[in-house]
Short mmCIF file of C-alpha atoms in Angstrom, two decimals:
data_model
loop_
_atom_site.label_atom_id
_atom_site.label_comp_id
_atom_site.label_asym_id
_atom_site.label_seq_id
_atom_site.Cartn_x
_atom_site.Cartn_y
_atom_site.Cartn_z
CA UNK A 1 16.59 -12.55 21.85
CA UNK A 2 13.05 -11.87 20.38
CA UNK A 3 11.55 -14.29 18.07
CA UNK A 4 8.32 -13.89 16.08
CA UNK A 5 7.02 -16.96 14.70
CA UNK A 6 3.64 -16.72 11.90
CA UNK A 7 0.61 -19.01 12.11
CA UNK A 8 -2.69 -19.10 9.94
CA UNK A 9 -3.77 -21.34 6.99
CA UNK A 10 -1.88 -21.79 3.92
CA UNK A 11 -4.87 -21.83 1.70
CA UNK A 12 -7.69 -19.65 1.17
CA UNK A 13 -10.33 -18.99 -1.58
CA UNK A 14 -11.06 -16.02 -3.57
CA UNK A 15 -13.10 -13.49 -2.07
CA UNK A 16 -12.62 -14.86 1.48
CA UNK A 17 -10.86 -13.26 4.14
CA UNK A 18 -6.83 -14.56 5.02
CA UNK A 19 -6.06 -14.21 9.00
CA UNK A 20 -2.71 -14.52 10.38
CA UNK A 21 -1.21 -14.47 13.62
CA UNK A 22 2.37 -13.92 14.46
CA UNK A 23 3.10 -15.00 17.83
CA UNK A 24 6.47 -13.02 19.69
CA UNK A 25 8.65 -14.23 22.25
CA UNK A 26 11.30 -13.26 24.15
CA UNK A 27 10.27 -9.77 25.11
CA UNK A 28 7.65 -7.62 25.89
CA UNK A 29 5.32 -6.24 23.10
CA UNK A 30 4.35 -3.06 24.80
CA UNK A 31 5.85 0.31 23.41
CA UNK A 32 6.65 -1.02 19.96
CA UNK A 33 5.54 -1.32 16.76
CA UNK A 34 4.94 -4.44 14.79
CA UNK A 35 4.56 -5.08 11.14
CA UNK A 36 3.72 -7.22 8.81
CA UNK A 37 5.38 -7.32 5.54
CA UNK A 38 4.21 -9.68 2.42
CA UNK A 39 6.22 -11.17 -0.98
CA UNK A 40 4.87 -12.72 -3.51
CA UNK A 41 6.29 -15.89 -5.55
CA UNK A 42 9.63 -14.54 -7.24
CA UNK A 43 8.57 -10.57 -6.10
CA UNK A 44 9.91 -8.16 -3.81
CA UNK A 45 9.19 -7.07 -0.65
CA UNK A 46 5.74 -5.25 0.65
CA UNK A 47 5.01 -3.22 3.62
CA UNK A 48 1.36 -3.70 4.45
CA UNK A 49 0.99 -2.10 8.35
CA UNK A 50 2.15 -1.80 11.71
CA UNK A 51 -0.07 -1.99 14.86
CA UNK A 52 1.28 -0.27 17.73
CA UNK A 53 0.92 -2.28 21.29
CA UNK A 54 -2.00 0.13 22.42
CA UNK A 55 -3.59 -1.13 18.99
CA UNK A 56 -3.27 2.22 16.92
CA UNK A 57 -2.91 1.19 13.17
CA UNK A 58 -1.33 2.39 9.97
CA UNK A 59 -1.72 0.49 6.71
CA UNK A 60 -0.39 0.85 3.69
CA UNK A 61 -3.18 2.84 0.96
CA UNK A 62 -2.46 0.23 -1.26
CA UNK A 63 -4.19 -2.00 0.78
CA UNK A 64 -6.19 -0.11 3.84
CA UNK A 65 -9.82 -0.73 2.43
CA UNK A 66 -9.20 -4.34 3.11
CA UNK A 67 -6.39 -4.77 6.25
CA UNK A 68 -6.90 -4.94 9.88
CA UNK A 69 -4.47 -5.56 12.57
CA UNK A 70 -4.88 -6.02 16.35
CA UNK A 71 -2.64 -7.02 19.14
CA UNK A 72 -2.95 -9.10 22.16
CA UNK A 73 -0.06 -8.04 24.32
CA UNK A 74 -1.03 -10.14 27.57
CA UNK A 75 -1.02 -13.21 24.69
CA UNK A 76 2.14 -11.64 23.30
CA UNK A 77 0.48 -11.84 19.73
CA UNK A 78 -0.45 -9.69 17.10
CA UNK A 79 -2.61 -10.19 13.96
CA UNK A 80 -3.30 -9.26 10.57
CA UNK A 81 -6.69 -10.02 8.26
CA UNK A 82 -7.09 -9.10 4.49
CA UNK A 83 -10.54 -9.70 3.29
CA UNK A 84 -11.79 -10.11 -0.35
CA UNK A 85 -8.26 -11.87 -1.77
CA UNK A 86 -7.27 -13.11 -5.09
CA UNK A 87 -4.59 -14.53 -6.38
CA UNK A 88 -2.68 -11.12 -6.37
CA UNK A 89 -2.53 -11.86 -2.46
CA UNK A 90 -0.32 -14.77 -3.14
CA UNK A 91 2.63 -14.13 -1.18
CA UNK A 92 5.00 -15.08 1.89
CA UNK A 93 3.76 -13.34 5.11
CA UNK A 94 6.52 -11.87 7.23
CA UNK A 95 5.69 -10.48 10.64
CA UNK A 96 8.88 -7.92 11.80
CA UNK A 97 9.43 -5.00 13.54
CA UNK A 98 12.52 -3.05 14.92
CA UNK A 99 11.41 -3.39 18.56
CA UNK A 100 13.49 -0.71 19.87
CA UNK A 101 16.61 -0.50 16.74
CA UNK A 102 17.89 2.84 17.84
CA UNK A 103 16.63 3.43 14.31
CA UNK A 104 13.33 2.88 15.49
CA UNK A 105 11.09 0.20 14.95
CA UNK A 106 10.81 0.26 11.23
CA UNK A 107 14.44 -0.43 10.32
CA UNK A 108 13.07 -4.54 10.79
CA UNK A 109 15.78 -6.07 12.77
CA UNK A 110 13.30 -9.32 14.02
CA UNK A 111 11.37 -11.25 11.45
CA UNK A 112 9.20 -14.67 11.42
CA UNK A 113 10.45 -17.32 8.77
CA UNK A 114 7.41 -16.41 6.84
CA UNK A 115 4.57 -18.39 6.16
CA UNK A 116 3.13 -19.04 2.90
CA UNK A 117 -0.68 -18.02 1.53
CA UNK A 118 -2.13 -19.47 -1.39
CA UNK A 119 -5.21 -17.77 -2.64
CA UNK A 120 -7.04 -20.70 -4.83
CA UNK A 121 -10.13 -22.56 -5.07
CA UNK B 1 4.57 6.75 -2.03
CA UNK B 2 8.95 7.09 -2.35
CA UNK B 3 9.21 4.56 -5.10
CA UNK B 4 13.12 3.08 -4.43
CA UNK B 5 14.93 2.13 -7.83
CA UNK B 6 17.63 -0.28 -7.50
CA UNK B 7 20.71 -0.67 -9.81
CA UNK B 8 21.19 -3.30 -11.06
CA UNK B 9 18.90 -5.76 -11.29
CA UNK B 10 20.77 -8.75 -11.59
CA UNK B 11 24.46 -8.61 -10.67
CA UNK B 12 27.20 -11.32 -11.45
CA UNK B 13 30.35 -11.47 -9.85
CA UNK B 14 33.25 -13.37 -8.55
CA UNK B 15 34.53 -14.20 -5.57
CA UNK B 16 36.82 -11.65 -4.22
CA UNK B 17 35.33 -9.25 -6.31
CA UNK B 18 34.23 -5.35 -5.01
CA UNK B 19 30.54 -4.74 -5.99
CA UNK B 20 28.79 -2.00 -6.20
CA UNK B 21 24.55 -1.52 -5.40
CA UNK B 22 22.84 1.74 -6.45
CA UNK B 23 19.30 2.56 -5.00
CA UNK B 24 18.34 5.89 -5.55
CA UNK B 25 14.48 7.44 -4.08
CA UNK B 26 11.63 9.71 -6.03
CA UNK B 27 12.10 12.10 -3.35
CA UNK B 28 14.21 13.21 -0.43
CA UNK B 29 14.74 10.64 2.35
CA UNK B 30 17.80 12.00 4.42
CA UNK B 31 19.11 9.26 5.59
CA UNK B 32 16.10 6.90 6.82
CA UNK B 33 17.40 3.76 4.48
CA UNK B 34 18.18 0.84 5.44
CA UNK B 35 19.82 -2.39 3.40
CA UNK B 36 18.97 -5.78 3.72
CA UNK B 37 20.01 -9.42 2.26
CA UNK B 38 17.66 -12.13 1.46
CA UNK B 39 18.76 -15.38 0.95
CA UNK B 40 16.60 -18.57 -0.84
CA UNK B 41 13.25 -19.18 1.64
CA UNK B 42 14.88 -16.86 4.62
CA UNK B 43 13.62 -13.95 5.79
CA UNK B 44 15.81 -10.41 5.03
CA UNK B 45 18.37 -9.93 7.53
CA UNK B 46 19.13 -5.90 7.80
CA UNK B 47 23.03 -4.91 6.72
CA UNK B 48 23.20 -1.34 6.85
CA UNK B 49 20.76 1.37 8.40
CA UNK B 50 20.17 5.23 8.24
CA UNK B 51 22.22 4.95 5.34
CA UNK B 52 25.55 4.39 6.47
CA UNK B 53 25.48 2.16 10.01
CA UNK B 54 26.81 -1.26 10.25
CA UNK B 55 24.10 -3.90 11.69
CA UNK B 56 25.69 -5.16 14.76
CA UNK B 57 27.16 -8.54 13.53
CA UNK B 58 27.82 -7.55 10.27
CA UNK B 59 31.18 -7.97 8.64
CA UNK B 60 32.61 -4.69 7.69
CA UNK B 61 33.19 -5.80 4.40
CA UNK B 62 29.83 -4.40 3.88
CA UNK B 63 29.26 -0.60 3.57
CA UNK B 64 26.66 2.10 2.98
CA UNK B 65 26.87 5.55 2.11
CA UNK B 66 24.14 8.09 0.75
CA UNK B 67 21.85 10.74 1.43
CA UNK B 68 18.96 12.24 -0.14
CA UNK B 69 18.15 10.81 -2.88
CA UNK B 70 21.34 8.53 -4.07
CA UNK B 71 22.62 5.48 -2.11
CA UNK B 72 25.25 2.85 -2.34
CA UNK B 73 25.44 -0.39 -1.14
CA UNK B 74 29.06 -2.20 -1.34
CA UNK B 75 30.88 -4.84 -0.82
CA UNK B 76 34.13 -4.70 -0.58
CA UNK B 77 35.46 -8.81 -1.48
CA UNK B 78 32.84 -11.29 -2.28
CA UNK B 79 32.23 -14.00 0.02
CA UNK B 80 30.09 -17.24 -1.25
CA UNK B 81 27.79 -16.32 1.36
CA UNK B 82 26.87 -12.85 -0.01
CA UNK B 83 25.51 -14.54 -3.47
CA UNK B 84 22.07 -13.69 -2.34
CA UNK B 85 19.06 -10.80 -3.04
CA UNK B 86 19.35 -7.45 -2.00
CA UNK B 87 16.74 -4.87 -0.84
CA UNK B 88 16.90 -0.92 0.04
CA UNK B 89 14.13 0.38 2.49
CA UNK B 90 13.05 3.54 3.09
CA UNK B 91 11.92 4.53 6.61
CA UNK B 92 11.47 7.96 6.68
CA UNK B 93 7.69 8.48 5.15
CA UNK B 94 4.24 6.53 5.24
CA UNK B 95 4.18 3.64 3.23
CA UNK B 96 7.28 2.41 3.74
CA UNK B 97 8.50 0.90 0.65
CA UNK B 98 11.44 -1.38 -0.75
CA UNK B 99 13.32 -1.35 -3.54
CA UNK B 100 12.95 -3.80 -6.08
CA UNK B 101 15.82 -6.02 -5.33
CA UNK B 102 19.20 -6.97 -7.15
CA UNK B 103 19.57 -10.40 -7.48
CA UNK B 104 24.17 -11.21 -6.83
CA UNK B 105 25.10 -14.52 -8.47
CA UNK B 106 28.51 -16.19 -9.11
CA UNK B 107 29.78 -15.75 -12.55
#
C-alpha cells in the first residue's frame, strides 16, 4: 500500500519562499504523476501541480509564476516551493496522486495527512 | 478554468435518510469527475470516479451518476459516519479544480 507522508516547516514569513517535501513509500515513483494539493483554514480544496517522475511539470496559472516542483525518485521524494507568500498561502498541504487509478493519476486515490503552513511574521 | 458548483452548501439530515449532492461544471467534462469525502483534519478519501464508479471499498450505499455538465452524488441511508464534507473534482482539463464543498450534518 503506498503512503505519502509531508515534511517542511510550519511557519514562514511574508515574502519568503515555503518548501515542502512529501516523502512516498511503498512503491515505486517512476511512471506516475504526483501532486500537490493545498486548503486553506475553513476553504476548499486547491490543485496547485503535478510533477511527473522524469520531472516534467504542470502548475496551476493561478499560481505558476511562483511554484516549482522536482522529484527525487532514487530518494522516493518529491517537492514543492512557492516563493513570495502571504497570508493568502495559509493552508493545509496535501501531497496525492492516483499512482496508476485506472482513472489515471489525477482521480487522487493516495494522500499525506497534510501538513499545516502558516504564513506570519 | 471548469469552475464546479456544488448544491447545496450545507446539508442537514438524519440518519437513515436518502440525500441528494448536485455539482454541475461551466463546461463539458464527459465523465472525468470524481467525488470525495473529507472528514475533520483527514485528508479526502475518493467515493466515486469518472462519474459513476464505486471506489473499491466503498459501501454501495454511495452512488454517482452524471455526464456533461450535471452530476449527482447520493446516498442512499445515512450512516453517522457519512456526516462529513463533500467535494466534486474534475479531471478531464488543465487546472484541475474542485467544487466548493457541501458541508452533511445531523439534524
Amino acid at each position: 500500500q503506498v503512503q505519502l507522508q509531508e515534511s517542511g516547516p510550519g511557519l514562514v514569513k511574508p515574502s519568503e519562499t515555503l518548501s515542502l517535501t512529501c516523502t512516498v513509500s511503498g512503491g515505486s515513483m517512476n511512471t506516475y504523476y504526483w501532486s500537490w494539493i493545498r486548503q486553506p483554514p475553513g476553504g476548499g480544496l486547491e490543485w496547485i501541480g503535478y510533477i511527473y517522475s522524469s520531472g516534467s511539470t504542470n502548475y496551476n496559472p493561478s499560481l505558476k509564476s511562483r511554484v516549482t516542483m522536482s522529484v527525487d525518485t532514487s530518494k522516493n521524494h518529491f517537492s514543492l516551493t512557492l516563493s513570495s507568500v502571504t497570508a493568502a498561502d495559509t493552508a493545509m498541504y496535501y501531497c496525492a496522486s492516483g499512482r496508476g487509478h485506472e482513472s489515471g493519476d489525477n482521480v487522487f486515490a493516495y494522500w499525506g495527512q497534510g501538513t499545516p503552513v502558516t504564513v506570519s511574521s | 478554468d471548469i469552475q464546479l458548483t456544488q448544491s447545496p452548501s450545507f446539508l442537514s439530515a438524519s440518519v437513515g435518510d436518502r440525500v441528494t449532492i448536485t455539482c454541475r461544471a461551466s463546461q463539458g467534462i464527459s465523465s472525468y469527475l470524481a467525488w470525495y469525502q473529507q472528514k475533520p483534519g483527514k485528508a479526502p478519501q475518493v467515493l466515486i470516479y469518472a462519474a459513476s464508479t464505486l471506489q473499491s471499498g466503498v459501501p454501495s450505499r454511495f452512488s454517482g451518476s452524471g455526464s456533461g455538465t450535471e452530476f449527482t452524488l447520493r446516498i442512499s441511508s445515512l450512516q453517522p459516519e457519512d456526516f462529513a464534507t463533500y467535494y466534486c473534482q474534475q479531471f478531464g482539463t488543465y487546472p484541475i479544480t474542485f467544487g466548493q464543498g457541501t458541508r452533511l450534518e445531523i439534524k
